Short mmCIF file of C-alpha atoms in Angstrom, two decimals:
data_model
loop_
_atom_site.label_atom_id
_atom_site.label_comp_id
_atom_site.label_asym_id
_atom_site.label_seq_id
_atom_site.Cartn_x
_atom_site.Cartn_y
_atom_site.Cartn_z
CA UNK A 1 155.88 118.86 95.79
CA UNK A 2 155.47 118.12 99.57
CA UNK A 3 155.38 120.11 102.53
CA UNK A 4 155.25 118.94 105.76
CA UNK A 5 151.56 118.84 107.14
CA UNK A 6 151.05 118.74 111.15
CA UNK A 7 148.30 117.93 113.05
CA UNK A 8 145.53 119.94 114.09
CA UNK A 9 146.78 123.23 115.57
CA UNK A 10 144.88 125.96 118.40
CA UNK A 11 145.28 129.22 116.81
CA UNK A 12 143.73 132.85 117.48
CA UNK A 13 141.54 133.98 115.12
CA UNK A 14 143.04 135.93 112.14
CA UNK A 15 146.73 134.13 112.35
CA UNK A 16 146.32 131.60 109.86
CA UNK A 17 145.28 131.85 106.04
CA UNK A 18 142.94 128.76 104.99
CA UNK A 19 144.80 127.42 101.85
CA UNK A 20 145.13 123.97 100.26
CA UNK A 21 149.01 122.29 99.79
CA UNK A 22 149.06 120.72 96.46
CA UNK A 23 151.36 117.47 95.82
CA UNK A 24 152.37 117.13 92.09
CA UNK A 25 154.13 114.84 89.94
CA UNK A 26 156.58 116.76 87.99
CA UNK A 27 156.43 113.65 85.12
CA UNK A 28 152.69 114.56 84.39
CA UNK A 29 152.46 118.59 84.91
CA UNK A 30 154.50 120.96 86.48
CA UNK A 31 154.88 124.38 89.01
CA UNK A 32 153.68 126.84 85.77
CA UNK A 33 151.37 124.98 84.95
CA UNK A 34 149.53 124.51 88.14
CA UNK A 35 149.80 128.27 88.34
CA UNK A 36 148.13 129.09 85.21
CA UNK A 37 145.08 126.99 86.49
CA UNK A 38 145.52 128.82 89.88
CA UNK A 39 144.81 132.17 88.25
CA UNK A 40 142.13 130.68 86.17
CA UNK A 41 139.94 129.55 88.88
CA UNK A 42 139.91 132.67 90.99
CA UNK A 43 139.67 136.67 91.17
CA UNK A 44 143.37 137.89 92.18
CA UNK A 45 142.49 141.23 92.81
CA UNK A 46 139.82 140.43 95.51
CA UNK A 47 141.33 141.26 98.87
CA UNK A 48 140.32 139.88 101.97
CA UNK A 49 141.86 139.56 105.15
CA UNK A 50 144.26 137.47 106.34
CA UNK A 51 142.44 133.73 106.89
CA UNK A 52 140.82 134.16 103.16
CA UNK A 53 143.54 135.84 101.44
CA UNK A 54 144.73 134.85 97.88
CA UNK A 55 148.56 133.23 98.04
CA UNK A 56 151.22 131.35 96.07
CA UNK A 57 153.54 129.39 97.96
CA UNK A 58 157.10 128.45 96.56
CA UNK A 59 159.38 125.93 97.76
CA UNK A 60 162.53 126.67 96.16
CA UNK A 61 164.15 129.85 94.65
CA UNK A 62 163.00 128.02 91.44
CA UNK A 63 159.27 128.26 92.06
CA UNK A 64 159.95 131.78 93.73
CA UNK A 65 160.93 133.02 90.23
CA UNK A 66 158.29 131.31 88.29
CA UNK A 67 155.37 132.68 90.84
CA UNK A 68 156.71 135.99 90.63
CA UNK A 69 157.01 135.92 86.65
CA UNK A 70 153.43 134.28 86.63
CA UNK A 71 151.79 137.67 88.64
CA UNK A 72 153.68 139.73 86.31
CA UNK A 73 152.17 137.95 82.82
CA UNK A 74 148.84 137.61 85.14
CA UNK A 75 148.94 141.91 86.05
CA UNK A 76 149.72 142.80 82.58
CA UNK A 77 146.25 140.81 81.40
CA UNK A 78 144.51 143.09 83.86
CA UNK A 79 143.70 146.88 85.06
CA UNK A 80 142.92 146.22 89.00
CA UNK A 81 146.00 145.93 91.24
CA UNK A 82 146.87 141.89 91.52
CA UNK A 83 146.26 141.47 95.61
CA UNK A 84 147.50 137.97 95.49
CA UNK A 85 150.81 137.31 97.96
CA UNK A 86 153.86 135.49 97.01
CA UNK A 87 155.29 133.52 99.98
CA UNK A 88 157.89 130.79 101.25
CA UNK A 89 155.89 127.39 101.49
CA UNK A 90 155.96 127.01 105.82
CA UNK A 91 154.56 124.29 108.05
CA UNK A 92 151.02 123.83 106.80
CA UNK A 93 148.54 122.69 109.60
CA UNK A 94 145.45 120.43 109.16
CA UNK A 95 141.99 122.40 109.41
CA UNK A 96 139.65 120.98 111.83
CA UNK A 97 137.49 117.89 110.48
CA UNK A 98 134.61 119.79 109.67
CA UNK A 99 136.19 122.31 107.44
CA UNK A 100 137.82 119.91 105.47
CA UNK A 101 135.66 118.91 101.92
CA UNK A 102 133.05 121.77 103.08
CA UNK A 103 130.86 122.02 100.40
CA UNK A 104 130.49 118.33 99.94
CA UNK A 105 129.49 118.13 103.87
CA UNK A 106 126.75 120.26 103.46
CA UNK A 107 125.00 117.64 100.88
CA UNK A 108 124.25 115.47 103.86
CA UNK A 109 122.40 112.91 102.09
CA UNK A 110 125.36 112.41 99.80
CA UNK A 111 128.18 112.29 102.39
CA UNK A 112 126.32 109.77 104.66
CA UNK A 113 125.89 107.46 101.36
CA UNK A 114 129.12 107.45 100.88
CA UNK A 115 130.27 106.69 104.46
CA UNK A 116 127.93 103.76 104.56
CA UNK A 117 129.47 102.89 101.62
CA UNK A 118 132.88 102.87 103.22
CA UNK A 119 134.36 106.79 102.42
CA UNK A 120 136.13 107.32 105.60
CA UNK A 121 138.71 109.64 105.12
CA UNK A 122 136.93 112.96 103.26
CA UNK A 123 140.71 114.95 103.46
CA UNK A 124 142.90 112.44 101.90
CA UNK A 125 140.28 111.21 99.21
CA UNK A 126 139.92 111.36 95.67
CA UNK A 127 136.54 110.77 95.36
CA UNK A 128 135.77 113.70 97.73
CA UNK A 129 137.70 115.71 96.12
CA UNK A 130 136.00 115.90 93.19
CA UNK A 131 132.69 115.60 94.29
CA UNK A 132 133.29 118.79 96.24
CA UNK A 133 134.35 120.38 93.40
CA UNK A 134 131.01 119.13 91.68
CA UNK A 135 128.99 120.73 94.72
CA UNK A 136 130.79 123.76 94.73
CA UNK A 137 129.64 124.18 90.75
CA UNK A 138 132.92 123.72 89.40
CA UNK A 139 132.67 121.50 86.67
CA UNK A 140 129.61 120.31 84.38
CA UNK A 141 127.20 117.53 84.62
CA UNK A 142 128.45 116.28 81.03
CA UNK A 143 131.80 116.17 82.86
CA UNK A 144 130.69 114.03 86.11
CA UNK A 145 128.68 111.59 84.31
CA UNK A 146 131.67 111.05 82.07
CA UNK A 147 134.36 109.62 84.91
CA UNK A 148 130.50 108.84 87.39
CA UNK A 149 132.29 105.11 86.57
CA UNK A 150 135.14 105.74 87.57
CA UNK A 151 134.33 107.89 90.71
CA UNK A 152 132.76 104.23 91.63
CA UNK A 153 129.41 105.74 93.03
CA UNK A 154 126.38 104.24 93.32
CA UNK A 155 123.17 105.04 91.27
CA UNK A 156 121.70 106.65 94.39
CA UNK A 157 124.67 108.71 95.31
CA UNK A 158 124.91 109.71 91.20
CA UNK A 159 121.30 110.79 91.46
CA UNK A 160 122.10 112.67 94.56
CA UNK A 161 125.53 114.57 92.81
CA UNK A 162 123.35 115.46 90.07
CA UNK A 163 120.87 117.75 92.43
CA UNK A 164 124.18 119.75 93.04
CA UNK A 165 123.80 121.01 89.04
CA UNK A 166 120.38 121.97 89.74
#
């Protein structure tokens, strides 16, 4: 579901929590759903300030109620305190250009392939986003060269998303 984004915003350090907005088609998955993959993928209890802390945002009482019963079901699987925040879904603000697809940027090699190769727009992309999750060791090489078609990439850039697994 969709939030408004804004433009780049000045802020002080420490007032702002990096987070990604998710937009969702409620005819192919849904808010619980989402959420079950959300506490799949990281470590709850880990708490860190404010810019790196763990958060669920709702949009409607709805989603309030299905967060809240999600850190319950996720507490009771677990002995550490859950440090994770449940909060009202707010005005989220672009990061700045370089933050956004980080771990992909930092395969240079790869990136500038794919810009030659037209990839302008690293934030709004698929293709990004899922070779950033490749680079950032999420997912397995079995899975990439399985949708490497699909993804539309080169045999050069494949060659150069498969160093990422090394």
């Amino acid at each position: 579901t969709s939030t408004d984004t804004q433009p780049q915003a000045q802020h002080k350090a420490g007032d702002h929590t990096e987070t990604i907005q998710l937009e969702f088609d409620p005819t192919k998955t849904d808010y619980k759903t989402l959420l079950n993959m959300f506490w799949d993928f990281h470590d709850p209890t880990a708490c860190h300030k404010r810019q790196y802390m763990s958060a669920i945002f709702y949009h409607d009482k709805e989603q309030k109620a299905i967060a809240e019963e999600s850190l319950k079901r996720q507490q009771s699987k677990i002995k550490k305190p859950i440090a994770t925040k449940i909060m009202p879904a707010g005005t989220f603000y672009d990061a700045e250009d370089y933050h956004q697809k980080y771990l992909l940027r930092r395969h240079t090699a790869l990136c500038e392939s794919l810009k030659k190769a037209g990839l302008k727009n690293f934030k709004e992309s698929h293709v990004a986003a899922r070779l950033n999750g490749y680079c950032s060791g999420s997912g397995t090489l079995a899975a990439f060269e399985a949708e490497r078609e699909k993804l539309g990439l080169s045999d050069t850039q494949a060659v150069l998303v498969r160093q990422c697994f090394k």
